[in-house]
Amino acid sequence: MPDAAAKTGPDFLSRAYWNGTIKMSLSKFFILCVLHQRAMHGYDIARAVEQTTNGCCSPTEGTIYPVLREFEEGGYLTFETEVVSGRERKVYTLTDKGRAAFKVAVEAWMDVTRCLLDAGKLVDGKDAACCG
């Protein structure tokens, strides 16, 4: 009987795999973060996220606009259309619900941060419980 074809999955030894996973997860968080500071349009959001994360998270238009649409549909942000140099653009503003979501997100990521710090101690050979 022939061997079943080996399944190829993600390369968990690849830093690129983990970086991609982290960036995908953090994009929503950092979009909320920069909008928590001020209203802005999509291009400015992308630049602000990249600047805030020192280039670690660089969302593209393909990432930002679906997230903004999702946030809008959920009532987490609103937008106003403005015309600049003859072109329309949307300027996004967090709602109170969006600000509350950002607060919850910060709390959740702080929990994860503590777990990551514990995991770092394990890697360094120090006595620590991972997420414990």
PDB file of N, CA, C and O in Angstrom, residues 49-125:
ATOM      1  N   VAL A  49       0.805  53.310  12.078  1.00  0.00           N
ATOM      2  CA  VAL A  49       1.038  51.975  12.641  1.00  0.00           C
ATOM      3  C   VAL A  49       2.502  51.581  12.434  1.00  0.00           C
ATOM      4  O   VAL A  49       3.162  51.092  13.360  1.00  0.00           O
ATOM      5  N   GLU A  50       3.009  51.813  11.243  1.00  0.00           N
ATOM      6  CA  GLU A  50       4.407  51.466  10.966  1.00  0.00           C
ATOM      7  C   GLU A  50       5.352  52.247  11.882  1.00  0.00           C
ATOM      8  O   GLU A  50       6.295  51.695  12.442  1.00  0.00           O
ATOM      9  N   GLN A  51       5.076  53.531  12.058  1.00  0.00           N
ATOM     10  CA  GLN A  51       5.917  54.369  12.915  1.00  0.00           C
ATOM     11  C   GLN A  51       5.802  53.945  14.380  1.00  0.00           C
ATOM     12  O   GLN A  51       6.805  53.842  15.084  1.00  0.00           O
ATOM     13  N   THR A  52       4.578  53.684  14.841  1.00  0.00           N
ATOM     14  CA  THR A  52       4.342  53.294  16.230  1.00  0.00           C
ATOM     15  C   THR A  52       5.065  51.999  16.577  1.00  0.00           C
ATOM     16  O   THR A  52       5.552  51.834  17.687  1.00  0.00           O
ATOM     17  N   THR A  53       5.136  51.085  15.609  1.00  0.00           N
ATOM     18  CA  THR A  53       5.734  49.767  15.860  1.00  0.00           C
ATOM     19  C   THR A  53       7.184  49.684  15.382  1.00  0.00           C
ATOM     20  O   THR A  53       7.751  48.589  15.326  1.00  0.00           O
ATOM     21  N   ASN A  54       7.776  50.822  15.032  1.00  0.00           N
ATOM     22  CA  ASN A  54       9.145  50.847  14.512  1.00  0.00           C
ATOM     23  C   ASN A  54       9.330  49.891  13.338  1.00  0.00           C
ATOM     24  O   ASN A  54      10.344  49.209  13.229  1.00  0.00           O
ATOM     25  N   GLY A  55       8.305  49.811  12.487  1.00  0.00           N
ATOM     26  CA  GLY A  55       8.379  48.988  11.286  1.00  0.00           C
ATOM     27  C   GLY A  55       8.044  47.531  11.492  1.00  0.00           C
ATOM     28  O   GLY A  55       7.985  46.761  10.528  1.00  0.00           O
ATOM     29  N   CYS A  56       7.800  47.118  12.725  1.00  0.00           N
ATOM     30  CA  CYS A  56       7.467  45.718  12.998  1.00  0.00           C
ATOM     31  C   CYS A  56       6.148  45.335  12.339  1.00  0.00           C
ATOM     32  O   CYS A  56       5.989  44.237  11.830  1.00  0.00           O
ATOM     33  N   CYS A  57       5.205  46.239  12.357  1.00  0.00           N
ATOM     34  CA  CYS A  57       3.882  45.991  11.776  1.00  0.00           C
ATOM     35  C   CYS A  57       3.643  47.045  10.701  1.00  0.00           C
ATOM     36  O   CYS A  57       3.563  48.227  11.007  1.00  0.00           O
ATOM     37  N   SER A  58       3.603  46.605   9.455  1.00  0.00           N
ATOM     38  CA  SER A  58       3.422  47.523   8.326  1.00  0.00           C
ATOM     39  C   SER A  58       2.209  47.089   7.515  1.00  0.00           C
ATOM     40  O   SER A  58       2.346  46.443   6.480  1.00  0.00           O
ATOM     41  N   PRO A  59       1.002  47.418   7.980  1.00  0.00           N
ATOM     42  CA  PRO A  59      -0.191  46.952   7.267  1.00  0.00           C
ATOM     43  C   PRO A  59      -0.316  47.573   5.880  1.00  0.00           C
ATOM     44  O   PRO A  59       0.036  48.728   5.674  1.00  0.00           O
ATOM     45  N   THR A  60      -0.797  46.780   4.957  1.00  0.00           N
ATOM     46  CA  THR A  60      -1.022  47.239   3.587  1.00  0.00           C
ATOM     47  C   THR A  60      -2.474  47.673   3.435  1.00  0.00           C
ATOM     48  O   THR A  60      -3.294  47.448   4.325  1.00  0.00           O
ATOM     49  N   GLU A  61      -2.793  48.258   2.281  1.00  0.00           N
ATOM     50  CA  GLU A  61      -4.187  48.617   2.012  1.00  0.00           C
ATOM     51  C   GLU A  61      -5.070  47.379   2.084  1.00  0.00           C
ATOM     52  O   GLU A  61      -6.201  47.444   2.551  1.00  0.00           O
ATOM     53  N   GLY A  62      -4.552  46.259   1.632  1.00  0.00           N
ATOM     54  CA  GLY A  62      -5.314  45.014   1.661  1.00  0.00           C
ATOM     55  C   GLY A  62      -5.609  44.533   3.063  1.00  0.00           C
ATOM     56  O   GLY A  62      -6.521  43.738   3.270  1.00  0.00           O
ATOM     57  N   THR A  63      -4.851  45.011   4.026  1.00  0.00           N
ATOM     58  CA  THR A  63      -5.083  44.682   5.433  1.00  0.00           C
ATOM     59  C   THR A  63      -5.953  45.728   6.102  1.00  0.00           C
ATOM     60  O   THR A  63      -6.897  45.406   6.816  1.00  0.00           O
ATOM     61  N   ILE A  64      -5.627  46.987   5.876  1.00  0.00           N
ATOM     62  CA  ILE A  64      -6.280  48.083   6.607  1.00  0.00           C
ATOM     63  C   ILE A  64      -7.757  48.231   6.268  1.00  0.00           C
ATOM     64  O   ILE A  64      -8.597  48.291   7.170  1.00  0.00           O
ATOM     65  N   TYR A  65      -8.088  48.295   4.991  1.00  0.00           N
ATOM     66  CA  TYR A  65      -9.470  48.624   4.632  1.00  0.00           C
ATOM     67  C   TYR A  65     -10.485  47.559   5.037  1.00  0.00           C
ATOM     68  O   TYR A  65     -11.566  47.913   5.529  1.00  0.00           O
ATOM     69  N   PRO A  66     -10.188  46.269   4.925  1.00  0.00           N
ATOM     70  CA  PRO A  66     -11.146  45.284   5.451  1.00  0.00           C
ATOM     71  C   PRO A  66     -11.330  45.408   6.969  1.00  0.00           C
ATOM     72  O   PRO A  66     -12.440  45.262   7.484  1.00  0.00           O
ATOM     73  N   VAL A  67     -10.251  45.712   7.689  1.00  0.00           N
ATOM     74  CA  VAL A  67     -10.345  45.893   9.148  1.00  0.00           C
ATOM     75  C   VAL A  67     -11.178  47.129   9.458  1.00  0.00           C
ATOM     76  O   VAL A  67     -12.056  47.098  10.330  1.00  0.00           O
ATOM     77  N   LEU A  68     -10.946  48.224   8.747  1.00  0.00           N
ATOM     78  CA  LEU A  68     -11.728  49.441   8.972  1.00  0.00           C
ATOM     79  C   LEU A  68     -13.208  49.199   8.691  1.00  0.00           C
ATOM     80  O   LEU A  68     -14.074  49.666   9.438  1.00  0.00           O
ATOM     81  N   ARG A  69     -13.495  48.462   7.627  1.00  0.00           N
ATOM     82  CA  ARG A  69     -14.896  48.120   7.304  1.00  0.00           C
ATOM     83  C   ARG A  69     -15.519  47.285   8.424  1.00  0.00           C
ATOM     84  O   ARG A  69     -16.647  47.538   8.849  1.00  0.00           O
ATOM     85  N   GLU A  70     -14.753  46.309   8.921  1.00  0.00           N
ATOM     86  CA  GLU A  70     -15.226  45.463  10.021  1.00  0.00           C
ATOM     87  C   GLU A  70     -15.491  46.305  11.272  1.00  0.00           C
ATOM     88  O   GLU A  70     -16.522  46.147  11.940  1.00  0.00           O
ATOM     89  N   PHE A  71     -14.580  47.206  11.600  1.00  0.00           N
ATOM     90  CA  PHE A  71     -14.766  48.087  12.755  1.00  0.00           C
ATOM     91  C   PHE A  71     -15.980  48.996  12.565  1.00  0.00           C
ATOM     92  O   PHE A  71     -16.739  49.231  13.506  1.00  0.00           O
ATOM     93  N   GLU A  72     -16.156  49.503  11.360  1.00  0.00           N
ATOM     94  CA  GLU A  72     -17.302  50.378  11.092  1.00  0.00           C
ATOM     95  C   GLU A  72     -18.611  49.608  11.238  1.00  0.00           C
ATOM     96  O   GLU A  72     -19.546  50.072  11.886  1.00  0.00           O
ATOM     97  N   GLU A  73     -18.668  48.425  10.644  1.00  0.00           N
ATOM     98  CA  GLU A  73     -19.895  47.617  10.718  1.00  0.00           C
ATOM     99  C   GLU A  73     -20.235  47.243  12.159  1.00  0.00           C
ATOM    100  O   GLU A  73     -21.402  47.110  12.505  1.00  0.00           O
ATOM    101  N   GLY A  74     -19.221  47.104  12.999  1.00  0.00           N
ATOM    102  CA  GLY A  74     -19.449  46.776  14.405  1.00  0.00           C
ATOM    103  C   GLY A  74     -19.733  47.979  15.280  1.00  0.00           C
ATOM    104  O   GLY A  74     -19.989  47.835  16.474  1.00  0.00           O
ATOM    105  N   GLY A  75     -19.657  49.175  14.714  1.00  0.00           N
ATOM    106  CA  GLY A  75     -19.922  50.380  15.487  1.00  0.00           C
ATOM    107  C   GLY A  75     -18.725  50.870  16.284  1.00  0.00           C
ATOM    108  O   GLY A  75     -18.868  51.679  17.198  1.00  0.00           O
ATOM    109  N   TYR A  76     -17.518  50.409  15.923  1.00  0.00           N
ATOM    110  CA  TYR A  76     -16.308  50.784  16.653  1.00  0.00           C
ATOM    111  C   TYR A  76     -15.671  52.066  16.114  1.00  0.00           C
ATOM    112  O   TYR A  76     -14.855  52.677  16.780  1.00  0.00           O
ATOM    113  N   LEU A  77     -16.055  52.449  14.912  1.00  0.00           N
ATOM    114  CA  LEU A  77     -15.571  53.698  14.347  1.00  0.00           C
ATOM    115  C   LEU A  77     -16.596  54.253  13.380  1.00  0.00           C
ATOM    116  O   LEU A  77     -17.511  53.551  12.947  1.00  0.00           O
ATOM    117  N   THR A  78     -16.434  55.516  13.086  1.00  0.00           N
ATOM    118  CA  THR A  78     -17.236  56.190  12.064  1.00  0.00           C
ATOM    119  C   THR A  78     -16.254  56.866  11.111  1.00  0.00           C
ATOM    120  O   THR A  78     -15.051  56.931  11.390  1.00  0.00           O
ATOM    121  N   PHE A  79     -16.779  57.362  10.020  1.00  0.00           N
ATOM    122  CA  PHE A  79     -15.917  58.114   9.114  1.00  0.00           C
ATOM    123  C   PHE A  79     -16.696  59.268   8.521  1.00  0.00           C
ATOM    124  O   PHE A  79     -17.913  59.258   8.463  1.00  0.00           O
ATOM    125  N   GLU A  80     -15.937  60.269   8.126  1.00  0.00           N
ATOM    126  CA  GLU A  80     -16.463  61.400   7.365  1.00  0.00           C
ATOM    127  C   GLU A  80     -15.664  61.464   6.087  1.00  0.00           C
ATOM    128  O   GLU A  80     -14.461  61.175   6.080  1.00  0.00           O
ATOM    129  N   THR A  81     -16.322  61.842   5.009  1.00  0.00           N
ATOM    130  CA  THR A  81     -15.632  61.970   3.730  1.00  0.00           C
ATOM    131  C   THR A  81     -15.194  63.413   3.559  1.00  0.00           C
ATOM    132  O   THR A  81     -15.952  64.345   3.819  1.00  0.00           O
ATOM    133  N   GLU A  82     -13.940  63.582   3.171  1.00  0.00           N
ATOM    134  CA  GLU A  82     -13.432  64.914   2.876  1.00  0.00           C
ATOM    135  C   GLU A  82     -12.810  64.888   1.483  1.00  0.00           C
ATOM    136  O   GLU A  82     -12.418  63.832   0.988  1.00  0.00           O
ATOM    137  N   VAL A  83     -12.743  66.054   0.862  1.00  0.00           N
ATOM    138  CA  VAL A  83     -12.146  66.168  -0.472  1.00  0.00           C
ATOM    139  C   VAL A  83     -10.830  66.927  -0.332  1.00  0.00           C
ATOM    140  O   VAL A  83     -10.793  68.030   0.207  1.00  0.00           O
ATOM    141  N   VAL A  84      -9.757  66.287  -0.807  1.00  0.00           N
ATOM    142  CA  VAL A  84      -8.427  66.888  -0.771  1.00  0.00           C
ATOM    143  C   VAL A  84      -7.851  66.814  -2.180  1.00  0.00           C
ATOM    144  O   VAL A  84      -7.762  65.726  -2.754  1.00  0.00           O
ATOM    145  N   SER A  85      -7.499  67.955  -2.737  1.00  0.00           N
ATOM    146  CA  SER A  85      -6.951  68.024  -4.101  1.00  0.00           C
ATOM    147  C   SER A  85      -7.861  67.320  -5.102  1.00  0.00           C
ATOM    148  O   SER A  85      -7.397  66.583  -5.968  1.00  0.00           O
ATOM    149  N   GLY A  86      -9.158  67.502  -4.922  1.00  0.00           N
ATOM    150  CA  GLY A  86     -10.127  66.918  -5.844  1.00  0.00           C
ATOM    151  C   GLY A  86     -10.416  65.443  -5.629  1.00  0.00           C
ATOM    152  O   GLY A  86     -11.205  64.855  -6.365  1.00  0.00           O
ATOM    153  N   ARG A  87      -9.790  64.836  -4.636  1.00  0.00           N
ATOM    154  CA  ARG A  87     -10.008  63.409  -4.364  1.00  0.00           C
ATOM    155  C   ARG A  87     -10.726  63.232  -3.035  1.00  0.00           C
ATOM    156  O   ARG A  87     -10.416  63.905  -2.059  1.00  0.00           O
ATOM    157  N   GLU A  88     -11.689  62.312  -3.025  1.00  0.00           N
ATOM    158  CA  GLU A  88     -12.389  62.002  -1.778  1.00  0.00           C
ATOM    159  C   GLU A  88     -11.578  61.010  -0.966  1.00  0.00           C
ATOM    160  O   GLU A  88     -10.953  60.108  -1.512  1.00  0.00           O
ATOM    161  N   ARG A  89     -11.607  61.209   0.333  1.00  0.00           N
ATOM    162  CA  ARG A  89     -11.009  60.221   1.231  1.00  0.00           C
ATOM    163  C   ARG A  89     -11.812  60.192   2.520  1.00  0.00           C
ATOM    164  O   ARG A  89     -12.445  61.181   2.901  1.00  0.00           O
ATOM    165  N   LYS A  90     -11.781  59.050   3.162  1.00  0.00           N
ATOM    166  CA  LYS A  90     -12.502  58.867   4.416  1.00  0.00           C
ATOM    167  C   LYS A  90     -11.555  59.127   5.580  1.00  0.00           C
ATOM    168  O   LYS A  90     -10.424  58.638   5.595  1.00  0.00           O
ATOM    169  N   VAL A  91     -12.044  59.870   6.544  1.00  0.00           N
ATOM    170  CA  VAL A  91     -11.306  60.114   7.775  1.00  0.00           C
ATOM    171  C   VAL A  91     -12.033  59.365   8.879  1.00  0.00           C
ATOM    172  O   VAL A  91     -13.220  59.598   9.130  1.00  0.00           O
ATOM    173  N   TYR A  92     -11.310  58.445   9.515  1.00  0.00           N
ATOM    174  CA  TYR A  92     -11.900  57.532  10.493  1.00  0.00           C
ATOM    175  C   TYR A  92     -11.685  58.041  11.908  1.00  0.00           C
ATOM    176  O   TYR A  92     -10.616  58.561  12.250  1.00  0.00           O
ATOM    177  N   THR A  93     -12.734  57.863  12.740  1.00  0.00           N
ATOM    178  CA  THR A  93     -12.716  58.279  14.134  1.00  0.00           C
ATOM    179  C   THR A  93     -13.276  57.151  14.987  1.00  0.00           C
ATOM    180  O   THR A  93     -14.318  56.570  14.645  1.00  0.00           O
ATOM    181  N   LEU A  94     -12.598  56.844  16.093  1.00  0.00           N
ATOM    182  CA  LEU A  94     -13.132  55.831  17.009  1.00  0.00           C
ATOM    183  C   LEU A  94     -14.379  56.351  17.698  1.00  0.00           C
ATOM    184  O   LEU A  94     -14.457  57.530  18.064  1.00  0.00           O
ATOM    185  N   THR A  95     -15.326  55.463  17.902  1.00  0.00           N
ATOM    186  CA  THR A  95     -16.504  55.767  18.704  1.00  0.00           C
ATOM    187  C   THR A  95     -16.169  55.423  20.158  1.00  0.00           C
ATOM    188  O   THR A  95     -15.100  54.877  20.454  1.00  0.00           O
ATOM    189  N   ASP A  96     -17.093  55.706  21.065  1.00  0.00           N
ATOM    190  CA  ASP A  96     -16.900  55.297  22.460  1.00  0.00           C
ATOM    191  C   ASP A  96     -16.735  53.781  22.545  1.00  0.00           C
ATOM    192  O   ASP A  96     -15.919  53.274  23.327  1.00  0.00           O
ATOM    193  N   LYS A  97     -17.485  53.058  21.724  1.00  0.00           N
ATOM    194  CA  LYS A  97     -17.377  51.601  21.691  1.00  0.00           C
ATOM    195  C   LYS A  97     -15.980  51.181  21.209  1.00  0.00           C
ATOM    196  O   LYS A  97     -15.393  50.241  21.732  1.00  0.00           O
ATOM    197  N   GLY A  98     -15.434  51.896  20.244  1.00  0.00           N
ATOM    198  CA  GLY A  98     -14.085  51.618  19.754  1.00  0.00           C
ATOM    199  C   GLY A  98     -13.030  51.887  20.810  1.00  0.00           C
ATOM    200  O   GLY A  98     -12.066  51.136  20.954  1.00  0.00           O
ATOM    201  N   ARG A  99     -13.223  52.961  21.575  1.00  0.00           N
ATOM    202  CA  ARG A  99     -12.283  53.265  22.668  1.00  0.00           C
ATOM    203  C   ARG A  99     -12.352  52.195  23.755  1.00  0.00           C
ATOM    204  O   ARG A  99     -11.327  51.789  24.307  1.00  0.00           O
ATOM    205  N   ALA A 100     -13.557  51.706  24.030  1.00  0.00           N
ATOM    206  CA  ALA A 100     -13.710  50.628  25.012  1.00  0.00           C
ATOM    207  C   ALA A 100     -13.053  49.344  24.498  1.00  0.00           C
ATOM    208  O   ALA A 100     -12.405  48.615  25.258  1.00  0.00           O
ATOM    209  N   ALA A 101     -13.189  49.075  23.197  1.00  0.00           N
ATOM    210  CA  ALA A 101     -12.566  47.885  22.609  1.00  0.00           C
ATOM    211  C   ALA A 101     -11.044  47.983  22.699  1.00  0.00           C
ATOM    212  O   ALA A 101     -10.366  46.981  22.979  1.00  0.00           O
ATOM    213  N   PHE A 102     -10.502  49.180  22.490  1.00  0.00           N
ATOM    214  CA  PHE A 102      -9.063  49.356  22.597  1.00  0.00           C
ATOM    215  C   PHE A 102      -8.596  49.069  24.020  1.00  0.00           C
ATOM    216  O   PHE A 102      -7.572  48.407  24.232  1.00  0.00           O
ATOM    217  N   LYS A 103      -9.353  49.532  25.005  1.00  0.00           N
ATOM    218  CA  LYS A 103      -9.001  49.277  26.414  1.00  0.00           C
ATOM    219  C   LYS A 103      -8.971  47.774  26.687  1.00  0.00           C
ATOM    220  O   LYS A 103      -8.028  47.259  27.306  1.00  0.00           O
ATOM    221  N   VAL A 104      -9.982  47.053  26.219  1.00  0.00           N
ATOM    222  CA  VAL A 104     -10.028  45.597  26.408  1.00  0.00           C
ATOM    223  C   VAL A 104      -8.845  44.941  25.695  1.00  0.00           C
ATOM    224  O   VAL A 104      -8.200  44.034  26.222  1.00  0.00           O
ATOM    225  N   ALA A 105      -8.536  45.422  24.488  1.00  0.00           N
ATOM    226  CA  ALA A 105      -7.413  44.866  23.724  1.00  0.00           C
ATOM    227  C   ALA A 105      -6.093  45.068  24.456  1.00  0.00           C
ATOM    228  O   ALA A 105      -5.262  44.159  24.512  1.00  0.00           O
ATOM    229  N   VAL A 106      -5.897  46.245  25.027  1.00  0.00           N
ATOM    230  CA  VAL A 106      -4.661  46.513  25.778  1.00  0.00           C
ATOM    231  C   VAL A 106      -4.549  45.541  26.945  1.00  0.00           C
ATOM    232  O   VAL A 106      -3.484  44.948  27.181  1.00  0.00           O
ATOM    233  N   GLU A 107      -5.641  45.352  27.672  1.00  0.00           N
ATOM    234  CA  GLU A 107      -5.617  44.424  28.806  1.00  0.00           C
ATOM    235  C   GLU A 107      -5.274  43.003  28.346  1.00  0.00           C
ATOM    236  O   GLU A 107      -4.464  42.317  28.975  1.00  0.00           O
ATOM    237  N   ALA A 108      -5.877  42.561  27.251  1.00  0.00           N
ATOM    238  CA  ALA A 108      -5.612  41.213  26.734  1.00  0.00           C
ATOM    239  C   ALA A 108      -4.159  41.078  26.298  1.00  0.00           C
ATOM    240  O   ALA A 108      -3.500  40.068  26.598  1.00  0.00           O
ATOM    241  N   TRP A 109      -3.634  42.081  25.586  1.00  0.00           N
ATOM    242  CA  TRP A 109      -2.251  42.004  25.129  1.00  0.00           C
ATOM    243  C   TRP A 109      -1.272  42.102  26.296  1.00  0.00           C
ATOM    244  O   TRP A 109      -0.184  41.522  26.247  1.00  0.00           O
ATOM    245  N   MET A 110      -1.632  42.802  27.359  1.00  0.00           N
ATOM    246  CA  MET A 110      -0.761  42.843  28.542  1.00  0.00           C
ATOM    247  C   MET A 110      -0.671  41.457  29.182  1.00  0.00           C
ATOM    248  O   MET A 110       0.399  41.049  29.628  1.00  0.00           O
ATOM    249  N   ASP A 111      -1.780  40.716  29.200  1.00  0.00           N
ATOM    250  CA  ASP A 111      -1.744  39.336  29.696  1.00  0.00           C
ATOM    251  C   ASP A 111      -0.796  38.496  28.846  1.00  0.00           C
ATOM    252  O   ASP A 111       0.009  37.722  29.363  1.00  0.00           O
ATOM    253  N   VAL A 112      -0.898  38.645  27.531  1.00  0.00           N
ATOM    254  CA  VAL A 112      -0.026  37.902  26.616  1.00  0.00           C
ATOM    255  C   VAL A 112       1.430  38.311  26.827  1.00  0.00           C
ATOM    256  O   VAL A 112       2.333  37.466  26.824  1.00  0.00           O
ATOM    257  N   THR A 113       1.663  39.590  27.037  1.00  0.00           N
ATOM    258  CA  THR A 113       3.023  40.085  27.253  1.00  0.00           C
ATOM    259  C   THR A 113       3.644  39.424  28.473  1.00  0.00           C
ATOM    260  O   THR A 113       4.804  38.994  28.442  1.00  0.00           O
ATOM    261  N   ARG A 114       2.871  39.311  29.549  1.00  0.00           N
ATOM    262  CA  ARG A 114       3.386  38.651  30.750  1.00  0.00           C
ATOM    263  C   ARG A 114       3.745  37.198  30.445  1.00  0.00           C
ATOM    264  O   ARG A 114       4.776  36.693  30.891  1.00  0.00           O
ATOM    265  N   CYS A 115       2.904  36.528  29.657  1.00  0.00           N
ATOM    266  CA  CYS A 115       3.187  35.139  29.284  1.00  0.00           C
ATOM    267  C   CYS A 115       4.452  35.048  28.438  1.00  0.00           C
ATOM    268  O   CYS A 115       5.268  34.134  28.615  1.00  0.00           O
ATOM    269  N   LEU A 116       4.628  35.991  27.525  1.00  0.00           N
ATOM    270  CA  LEU A 116       5.824  35.994  26.685  1.00  0.00           C
ATOM    271  C   LEU A 116       7.081  36.219  27.520  1.00  0.00           C
ATOM    272  O   LEU A 116       8.121  35.588  27.280  1.00  0.00           O
ATOM    273  N   LEU A 117       6.997  37.095  28.496  1.00  0.00           N
ATOM    274  CA  LEU A 117       8.148  37.329  29.367  1.00  0.00           C
ATOM    275  C   LEU A 117       8.486  36.065  30.151  1.00  0.00           C
ATOM    276  O   LEU A 117       9.661  35.716  30.309  1.00  0.00           O
ATOM    277  N   ASP A 118       7.462  35.346  30.622  1.00  0.00           N
ATOM    278  CA  ASP A 118       7.691  34.077  31.312  1.00  0.00           C
ATOM    279  C   ASP A 118       8.333  33.055  30.373  1.00  0.00           C
ATOM    280  O   ASP A 118       9.259  32.336  30.758  1.00  0.00           O
ATOM    281  N   ALA A 119       7.846  32.992  29.147  1.00  0.00           N
ATOM    282  CA  ALA A 119       8.393  32.057  28.167  1.00  0.00           C
ATOM    283  C   ALA A 119       9.850  32.397  27.865  1.00  0.00           C
ATOM    284  O   ALA A 119      10.685  31.495  27.691  1.00  0.00           O
ATOM    285  N   GLY A 120      10.170  33.680  27.822  1.00  0.00           N
ATOM    286  CA  GLY A 120      11.556  34.090  27.606  1.00  0.00           C
ATOM    287  C   GLY A 120      12.463  33.602  28.711  1.00  0.00           C
ATOM    288  O   GLY A 120      13.606  33.216  28.464  1.00  0.00           O
ATOM    289  N   LYS A 121      11.967  33.583  29.945  1.00  0.00           N
ATOM    290  CA  LYS A 121      12.757  33.062  31.068  1.00  0.00           C
ATOM    291  C   LYS A 121      13.010  31.572  30.884  1.00  0.00           C
ATOM    292  O   LYS A 121      14.092  31.071  31.204  1.00  0.00           O
ATOM    293  N   LEU A 122      12.010  30.851  30.394  1.00  0.00           N
ATOM    294  CA  LEU A 122      12.193  29.416  30.138  1.00  0.00           C
ATOM    295  C   LEU A 122      13.290  29.182  29.115  1.00  0.00           C
ATOM    296  O   LEU A 122      14.139  28.304  29.281  1.00  0.00           O
ATOM    297  N   VAL A 123      13.267  29.955  28.037  1.00  0.00           N
ATOM    298  CA  VAL A 123      14.274  29.817  26.980  1.00  0.00           C
ATOM    299  C   VAL A 123      15.659  30.126  27.525  1.00  0.00           C
ATOM    300  O   VAL A 123      16.640  29.483  27.153  1.00  0.00           O
ATOM    301  N   ASP A 124      15.734  31.102  28.431  1.00  0.00           N
ATOM    302  CA  ASP A 124      17.017  31.481  29.026  1.00  0.00           C
ATOM    303  C   ASP A 124      17.470  30.505  30.122  1.00  0.00           C
ATOM    304  O   ASP A 124      18.507  30.697  30.715  1.00  0.00           O
ATOM    305  N   GLY A 125      16.662  29.466  30.380  1.00  0.00           N
ATOM    306  CA  GLY A 125      17.023  28.460  31.365  1.00  0.00           C
ATOM    307  C   GLY A 125      16.729  28.862  32.793  1.00  0.00           C
ATOM    308  O   GLY A 125      17.185  28.220  33.737  1.00  0.00           O
TER     309      GLY A 125
END
